[in-house]
């Protein structure tokens, strides 16, 4: 029978390790966030619906984003055991200069709409962490102010080619003069995607006060106080705009941009050039032949063409094909450090986070972005240790198995025939028709097998 007694103080004393209470509400909530998903929930509670949905949403049915995230879940890690992993190195060179982590902050538009500190918080946090920060053409802080906030760090400028070419290149010149080291040319936006959440929310720049927005703002007074008591929202690179986001984008983006235009842009830039928005092996090959420094496999976070290719699925083939000619980067769907480790193992030199960064920003401004970077960095180091590797260089495709969920269907011969252009079918049937008219019999041939499926090639 168990003998019971009164507990003694010397037994209880080691258990009474009470922490001092944290009276700062922001520090308290950020300390409780252990994952990016935790920051996402905090962000949703603290941000008006229209602004949060602009970050959270994607195009049309949002299938591309869901598939991209699912692809990272559908992997199997293959760890090695009995390795000394007392120390790990999470940094290496990216585009010729060192980074402390294999990820950086992606370019995001309308960032101060999410939280008033905007790009200043992102650039400052990136500089402190030793990772690159990318400023969007549609950013809400000037090129020069971002540089001032991150004077010694890696600053990249993301370019959308506008219909007004002179205006676009004026931005490139400003970024070069400010000392930005890399130009990210985004090529997957000939027109704006159909972002239905924004249309349903009436999301506009600046936000409009309606009965609905006022009611939605009541439980989020801090956001509105910050918005109304700081500098009016303006863009880093264009005049103020009054209208919906979709109207702005459609008025700016140039659907005539070609590979020849890209070569011209590249010739104007003195630093490194990365082409963002690559979604096929054929396009990756062509860019490697052009001599760009890197490509980013991306479907724009699912915000352009819905049901677009999954960048993480493209990664192994693209890295194997062109990885020796240029750096292969990746974005879309990254929600954890394990996602980043898997990407590096399959051939990515670098990854970029967009939504994950904005969740931290909305959850707590600069401190929230710091917390995002801290969470991802901890997850990267822990995943590497559990895999049995000490450095990023040791990661290889053998560490990751991509499990199949979406497998392409075989194409039936009848479908191939139906897809043939009408002119081609007419040429094939013309001899038979002529023979019927002349009474000459024709020889039947066995049907050919359907040709192997081939990725479409972008027009020159």
Tab-separated table of N, CA, C and O in Angstrom, residues 175-260:
chain	number	residue	atom	x	y	z
A	175	UNK	N	16.930	52.725	-57.375
A	175	UNK	CA	17.379	51.595	-56.558
A	175	UNK	C	18.882	51.385	-56.698
A	175	UNK	O	19.590	51.125	-55.713
A	176	UNK	N	19.388	51.498	-57.912
A	176	UNK	CA	20.829	51.347	-58.132
A	176	UNK	C	21.596	52.451	-57.413
A	176	UNK	O	22.619	52.196	-56.763
A	177	UNK	N	21.097	53.688	-57.498
A	177	UNK	CA	21.767	54.814	-56.844
A	177	UNK	C	21.767	54.666	-55.327
A	177	UNK	O	22.708	55.104	-54.649
A	178	UNK	N	20.712	54.029	-54.779
A	178	UNK	CA	20.616	53.835	-53.333
A	178	UNK	C	21.461	52.662	-52.834
A	178	UNK	O	21.587	52.470	-51.622
A	179	UNK	N	22.012	51.872	-53.752
A	179	UNK	CA	22.882	50.781	-53.343
A	179	UNK	C	22.210	49.438	-53.189
A	179	UNK	O	22.762	48.541	-52.535
A	180	UNK	N	21.030	49.259	-53.787
A	180	UNK	CA	20.391	47.937	-53.774
A	180	UNK	C	21.255	46.983	-54.605
A	180	UNK	O	21.737	47.352	-55.677
A	181	UNK	N	21.422	45.749	-54.128
A	181	UNK	CA	22.365	44.857	-54.809
A	181	UNK	C	21.718	43.906	-55.802
A	181	UNK	O	22.417	43.306	-56.621
A	182	UNK	N	20.397	43.740	-55.746
A	182	UNK	CA	19.738	42.750	-56.608
A	182	UNK	C	18.423	43.306	-57.142
A	182	UNK	O	17.676	43.963	-56.406
A	183	UNK	N	18.153	43.041	-58.421
A	183	UNK	CA	16.887	43.413	-59.049
A	183	UNK	C	16.063	42.149	-59.264
A	183	UNK	O	16.513	41.208	-59.921
A	184	UNK	N	14.864	42.131	-58.679
A	184	UNK	CA	13.924	41.021	-58.873
A	184	UNK	C	12.917	41.442	-59.933
A	184	UNK	O	12.065	42.293	-59.681
A	185	UNK	N	13.004	40.875	-61.114
A	185	UNK	CA	12.073	41.220	-62.188
A	185	UNK	C	10.934	40.206	-62.162
A	185	UNK	O	11.132	39.025	-62.438
A	186	UNK	N	9.741	40.667	-61.811
A	186	UNK	CA	8.582	39.773	-61.710
A	186	UNK	C	7.891	39.694	-63.064
A	186	UNK	O	7.527	40.718	-63.647
A	187	UNK	N	7.685	38.462	-63.561
A	187	UNK	CA	7.258	38.273	-64.953
A	187	UNK	C	5.920	37.537	-65.093
A	187	UNK	O	5.550	37.180	-66.209
A	188	UNK	N	5.209	37.341	-63.997
A	188	UNK	CA	3.961	36.569	-64.088
A	188	UNK	C	2.725	37.447	-63.916
A	188	UNK	O	1.665	36.978	-63.500
A	189	UNK	N	2.839	38.728	-64.264
A	189	UNK	CA	1.705	39.643	-64.078
A	189	UNK	C	1.422	40.461	-65.341
A	189	UNK	O	1.462	41.690	-65.311
A	190	UNK	N	1.130	39.811	-66.481
A	190	UNK	CA	0.713	40.605	-67.637
A	190	UNK	C	-0.569	41.371	-67.344
A	190	UNK	O	-0.785	42.469	-67.863
A	191	UNK	N	-1.427	40.781	-66.523
A	191	UNK	CA	-2.622	41.446	-65.997
A	191	UNK	C	-2.787	40.975	-64.561
A	191	UNK	O	-2.182	39.993	-64.142
A	192	UNK	N	-3.610	41.666	-63.805
A	192	UNK	CA	-3.858	41.276	-62.421
A	192	UNK	C	-4.721	40.023	-62.365
A	192	UNK	O	-5.633	39.840	-63.179
A	193	UNK	N	-4.436	39.148	-61.414
A	193	UNK	CA	-5.281	37.981	-61.190
A	193	UNK	C	-6.626	38.384	-60.592
A	193	UNK	O	-6.789	39.494	-60.082
A	194	UNK	N	-7.575	37.465	-60.654
A	194	UNK	CA	-8.925	37.730	-60.132
A	194	UNK	C	-8.946	37.423	-58.639
A	194	UNK	O	-9.224	36.297	-58.226
A	195	UNK	N	-8.655	38.434	-57.835
A	195	UNK	CA	-8.612	38.265	-56.378
A	195	UNK	C	-9.986	38.608	-55.818
A	195	UNK	O	-10.304	39.766	-55.531
A	196	UNK	N	-10.789	37.571	-55.679
A	196	UNK	CA	-12.210	37.764	-55.412
A	196	UNK	C	-12.476	38.294	-54.011
A	196	UNK	O	-13.452	39.021	-53.793
A	197	UNK	N	-11.624	37.929	-53.050
A	197	UNK	CA	-11.842	38.470	-51.702
A	197	UNK	C	-11.783	39.993	-51.719
A	197	UNK	O	-12.590	40.666	-51.057
A	198	UNK	N	-10.821	40.540	-52.457
A	198	UNK	CA	-10.677	41.998	-52.497
A	198	UNK	C	-11.894	42.646	-53.138
A	198	UNK	O	-12.364	43.701	-52.689
A	199	UNK	N	-12.411	42.024	-54.200
A	199	UNK	CA	-13.603	42.580	-54.851
A	199	UNK	C	-14.807	42.533	-53.913
A	199	UNK	O	-15.580	43.497	-53.825
A	200	UNK	N	-14.970	41.420	-53.216
A	200	UNK	CA	-16.114	41.300	-52.298
A	200	UNK	C	-15.995	42.252	-51.126
A	200	UNK	O	-17.003	42.739	-50.604
A	201	UNK	N	-14.759	42.516	-50.693
A	201	UNK	CA	-14.556	43.429	-49.572
A	201	UNK	C	-14.541	44.886	-49.999
A	201	UNK	O	-14.499	45.782	-49.145
A	202	UNK	N	-14.527	45.132	-51.333
A	202	UNK	CA	-14.403	46.503	-51.809
A	202	UNK	C	-13.078	47.116	-51.403
A	202	UNK	O	-12.992	48.322	-51.121
A	203	UNK	N	-12.038	46.297	-51.364
A	203	UNK	CA	-10.729	46.741	-50.892
A	203	UNK	C	-10.187	47.815	-51.814
A	203	UNK	O	-10.004	47.601	-53.004
A	204	UNK	N	-9.916	48.997	-51.277
A	204	UNK	CA	-9.465	50.121	-52.081
A	204	UNK	C	-8.307	50.822	-51.390
A	204	UNK	O	-8.020	50.609	-50.220
A	205	UNK	N	-7.637	51.665	-52.145
A	205	UNK	CA	-6.522	52.460	-51.642
A	205	UNK	C	-6.888	53.934	-51.811
A	205	UNK	O	-7.042	54.392	-52.937
A	206	UNK	N	-7.024	54.704	-50.706
A	206	UNK	CA	-6.997	54.263	-49.319
A	206	UNK	C	-8.288	53.559	-48.935
A	206	UNK	O	-9.266	53.620	-49.693
A	207	UNK	N	-8.343	52.887	-47.763
A	207	UNK	CA	-9.569	52.182	-47.368
A	207	UNK	C	-10.714	53.159	-47.158
A	207	UNK	O	-10.519	54.271	-46.677
A	208	UNK	N	-11.889	52.749	-47.556
A	208	UNK	CA	-13.069	53.598	-47.450
A	208	UNK	C	-13.836	53.284	-46.168
A	208	UNK	O	-14.023	52.123	-45.814
A	209	UNK	N	-14.264	54.339	-45.490
A	209	UNK	CA	-15.056	54.161	-44.275
A	209	UNK	C	-16.520	53.956	-44.662
A	209	UNK	O	-17.176	54.858	-45.172
A	210	UNK	N	-17.016	52.757	-44.454
A	210	UNK	CA	-18.421	52.437	-44.670
A	210	UNK	C	-18.976	51.898	-43.354
A	210	UNK	O	-18.233	51.709	-42.384
A	211	UNK	N	-20.271	51.642	-43.341
A	211	UNK	CA	-20.871	51.065	-42.128
A	211	UNK	C	-20.194	49.739	-41.794
A	211	UNK	O	-19.864	49.441	-40.643
A	212	UNK	N	-19.950	48.944	-42.853
A	212	UNK	CA	-19.319	47.642	-42.625
A	212	UNK	C	-17.911	47.762	-42.071
A	212	UNK	O	-17.536	47.045	-41.132
A	213	UNK	N	-17.086	48.678	-42.649
A	213	UNK	CA	-15.714	48.804	-42.165
A	213	UNK	C	-15.664	49.364	-40.759
A	213	UNK	O	-14.809	48.978	-39.951
A	214	UNK	N	-16.581	50.258	-40.437
A	214	UNK	CA	-16.615	50.807	-39.074
A	214	UNK	C	-16.967	49.713	-38.068
A	214	UNK	O	-16.320	49.575	-37.023
A	215	UNK	N	-17.978	48.916	-38.390
A	215	UNK	CA	-18.359	47.830	-37.481
A	215	UNK	C	-17.226	46.821	-37.321
A	215	UNK	O	-16.970	46.316	-36.223
A	216	UNK	N	-16.533	46.534	-38.431
A	216	UNK	CA	-15.420	45.589	-38.373
A	216	UNK	C	-14.261	46.154	-37.580
A	216	UNK	O	-13.464	45.413	-37.001
A	217	UNK	N	-14.134	47.487	-37.534
A	217	UNK	CA	-13.011	48.121	-36.851
A	217	UNK	C	-13.215	48.234	-35.350
A	217	UNK	O	-12.249	48.392	-34.608
A	218	UNK	N	-14.460	48.163	-34.877
A	218	UNK	CA	-14.725	48.385	-33.457
A	218	UNK	C	-13.876	47.519	-32.532
A	218	UNK	O	-13.332	48.018	-31.541
A	219	UNK	N	-13.737	46.215	-32.811
A	219	UNK	CA	-12.876	45.413	-31.925
A	219	UNK	C	-11.392	45.533	-32.246
A	219	UNK	O	-10.577	44.838	-31.638
A	220	UNK	N	-11.006	46.398	-33.174
A	220	UNK	CA	-9.609	46.549	-33.588
A	220	UNK	C	-9.214	48.028	-33.564
A	220	UNK	O	-8.740	48.575	-34.551
A	221	UNK	N	-9.389	48.701	-32.444
A	221	UNK	CA	-9.147	50.156	-32.409
A	221	UNK	C	-7.691	50.521	-32.644
A	221	UNK	O	-7.399	51.588	-33.206
A	222	UNK	N	-6.742	49.671	-32.217
A	222	UNK	CA	-5.327	50.025	-32.366
A	222	UNK	C	-4.948	50.198	-33.833
A	222	UNK	O	-4.196	51.109	-34.182
A	223	UNK	N	-5.500	49.330	-34.711
A	223	UNK	CA	-5.176	49.439	-36.133
A	223	UNK	C	-5.626	50.782	-36.674
A	223	UNK	O	-4.876	51.465	-37.375
A	224	UNK	N	-6.862	51.178	-36.350
A	224	UNK	CA	-7.390	52.427	-36.888
A	224	UNK	C	-6.700	53.633	-36.279
A	224	UNK	O	-6.457	54.636	-36.964
A	225	UNK	N	-6.360	53.560	-35.000
A	225	UNK	CA	-5.635	54.677	-34.380
A	225	UNK	C	-4.291	54.873	-35.080
A	225	UNK	O	-3.903	55.990	-35.432
A	226	UNK	N	-3.580	53.765	-35.311
A	226	UNK	CA	-2.300	53.856	-36.015
A	226	UNK	C	-2.482	54.398	-37.428
A	226	UNK	O	-1.701	55.228	-37.900
A	227	UNK	N	-3.513	53.919	-38.103
A	227	UNK	CA	-3.727	54.324	-39.493
A	227	UNK	C	-4.056	55.806	-39.596
A	227	UNK	O	-3.571	56.509	-40.491
A	228	UNK	N	-4.868	56.304	-38.662
A	228	UNK	CA	-5.348	57.679	-38.756
A	228	UNK	C	-4.380	58.697	-38.168
A	228	UNK	O	-4.528	59.898	-38.422
A	229	UNK	N	-3.400	58.245	-37.386
A	229	UNK	CA	-2.497	59.194	-36.724
A	229	UNK	C	-1.077	59.142	-37.286
A	229	UNK	O	-0.170	59.762	-36.728
A	230	UNK	N	-0.868	58.397	-38.371
A	230	UNK	CA	0.450	58.353	-39.014
A	230	UNK	C	0.328	58.919	-40.422
A	230	UNK	O	-0.754	59.295	-40.874
A	231	UNK	N	1.463	58.981	-41.132
A	231	UNK	CA	1.479	59.534	-42.482
A	231	UNK	C	0.451	58.838	-43.369
A	231	UNK	O	0.285	57.619	-43.297
A	232	UNK	N	-0.268	59.587	-44.225
A	232	UNK	CA	-1.231	58.947	-45.134
A	232	UNK	C	-0.556	57.894	-45.995
A	232	UNK	O	0.614	58.031	-46.359
A	233	UNK	N	-1.303	56.861	-46.309
A	233	UNK	CA	-0.757	55.771	-47.112
A	233	UNK	C	-0.390	56.278	-48.500
A	233	UNK	O	-1.197	56.881	-49.192
A	234	UNK	N	0.844	56.040	-48.894
A	234	UNK	CA	1.316	56.406	-50.222
A	234	UNK	C	2.237	55.309	-50.711
A	234	UNK	O	2.722	54.491	-49.934
A	235	UNK	N	2.487	55.287	-52.005
A	235	UNK	CA	3.309	54.234	-52.585
A	235	UNK	C	4.758	54.700	-52.703
A	235	UNK	O	5.040	55.890	-52.841
A	236	UNK	N	5.637	53.715	-52.676
A	236	UNK	CA	7.066	54.020	-52.757
A	236	UNK	C	7.433	54.601	-54.112
A	236	UNK	O	8.395	55.344	-54.223
A	237	UNK	N	6.651	54.271	-55.124
A	237	UNK	CA	7.140	54.517	-56.469
A	237	UNK	C	6.109	55.128	-57.412
A	237	UNK	O	6.340	55.208	-58.601
A	238	UNK	N	4.958	55.560	-56.896
A	238	UNK	CA	3.970	56.191	-57.769
A	238	UNK	C	3.126	57.155	-56.954
A	238	UNK	O	3.198	57.200	-55.731
A	239	UNK	N	2.346	57.931	-57.617
A	239	UNK	CA	1.510	58.904	-56.942
A	239	UNK	C	0.414	58.208	-56.156
A	239	UNK	O	0.136	57.034	-56.339
A	240	UNK	N	-0.237	58.978	-55.295
A	240	UNK	CA	-1.364	58.410	-54.547
A	240	UNK	C	-2.447	57.958	-55.518
A	240	UNK	O	-2.633	58.510	-56.592
A	241	UNK	N	-3.185	56.949	-55.071
A	241	UNK	CA	-4.200	56.361	-55.937
A	241	UNK	C	-5.519	56.320	-55.193
A	241	UNK	O	-5.561	56.019	-54.006
A	242	UNK	N	-6.597	56.608	-55.868
A	242	UNK	CA	-7.922	56.501	-55.280
A	242	UNK	C	-8.748	55.568	-56.140
A	242	UNK	O	-9.174	55.926	-57.238
A	243	UNK	N	-8.923	54.362	-55.685
A	243	UNK	CA	-9.664	53.353	-56.436
A	243	UNK	C	-9.349	51.976	-55.895
A	243	UNK	O	-8.648	51.826	-54.898
A	244	UNK	N	-9.893	50.958	-56.544
A	244	UNK	CA	-9.657	49.604	-56.076
A	244	UNK	C	-8.268	49.134	-56.482
A	244	UNK	O	-7.651	49.666	-57.404
A	245	UNK	N	-7.798	48.106	-55.781
A	245	UNK	CA	-6.484	47.549	-56.074
A	245	UNK	C	-6.441	46.988	-57.491
A	245	UNK	O	-5.478	47.194	-58.240
A	246	UNK	N	-7.493	46.273	-57.886
A	246	UNK	CA	-7.525	45.688	-59.223
A	246	UNK	C	-7.437	46.733	-60.310
A	246	UNK	O	-6.747	46.553	-61.319
A	247	UNK	N	-8.135	47.852	-60.133
A	247	UNK	CA	-8.090	48.931	-61.128
A	247	UNK	C	-6.683	49.513	-61.227
A	247	UNK	O	-6.199	49.820	-62.320
A	248	UNK	N	-6.023	49.647	-60.085
A	248	UNK	CA	-4.661	50.165	-60.094
A	248	UNK	C	-3.725	49.243	-60.867
A	248	UNK	O	-2.964	49.677	-61.736
A	249	UNK	N	-3.794	47.944	-60.557
A	249	UNK	CA	-2.879	47.001	-61.185
A	249	UNK	C	-3.126	46.909	-62.685
A	249	UNK	O	-2.182	46.897	-63.487
A	250	UNK	N	-4.381	46.838	-63.081
A	250	UNK	CA	-4.681	46.733	-64.512
A	250	UNK	C	-4.268	47.988	-65.271
A	250	UNK	O	-3.958	47.924	-66.469
A	251	UNK	N	-4.252	49.118	-64.594
A	251	UNK	CA	-3.848	50.357	-65.265
A	251	UNK	C	-2.342	50.445	-65.448
A	251	UNK	O	-1.851	51.223	-66.261
A	252	UNK	N	-1.601	49.639	-64.690
A	252	UNK	CA	-0.147	49.743	-64.687
A	252	UNK	C	0.535	48.638	-65.483
A	252	UNK	O	1.448	48.893	-66.264
A	253	UNK	N	0.145	47.380	-65.260
A	253	UNK	CA	0.910	46.257	-65.794
A	253	UNK	C	0.888	46.239	-67.313
A	253	UNK	O	-0.125	46.526	-67.941
A	254	UNK	N	2.019	45.860	-67.892
A	254	UNK	CA	2.184	45.878	-69.342
A	254	UNK	C	2.111	44.450	-69.883
A	254	UNK	O	3.014	43.645	-69.645
A	255	UNK	N	1.059	44.090	-70.620
A	255	UNK	CA	0.933	42.725	-71.142
A	255	UNK	C	1.791	42.448	-72.369
A	255	UNK	O	1.748	41.344	-72.914
A	256	UNK	N	2.596	43.428	-72.806
A	256	UNK	CA	3.407	43.229	-74.015
A	256	UNK	C	4.859	42.850	-73.705
A	256	UNK	O	5.653	42.686	-74.635
A	257	UNK	N	5.220	42.717	-72.428
A	257	UNK	CA	6.618	42.460	-72.063
A	257	UNK	C	7.057	41.077	-72.568
A	257	UNK	O	6.339	40.084	-72.412
A	258	UNK	N	8.250	41.011	-73.172
A	258	UNK	CA	8.767	39.766	-73.750
A	258	UNK	C	10.175	39.489	-73.224
A	258	UNK	O	10.751	40.281	-72.467
A	259	UNK	N	10.753	38.384	-73.681
A	259	UNK	CA	12.129	38.059	-73.320
A	259	UNK	C	13.095	39.146	-73.793
A	259	UNK	O	14.103	39.423	-73.146
A	260	UNK	N	12.801	39.744	-74.918
A	260	UNK	CA	13.660	40.817	-75.433
A	260	UNK	C	13.641	42.015	-74.482
A	260	UNK	O	14.668	42.645	-74.227
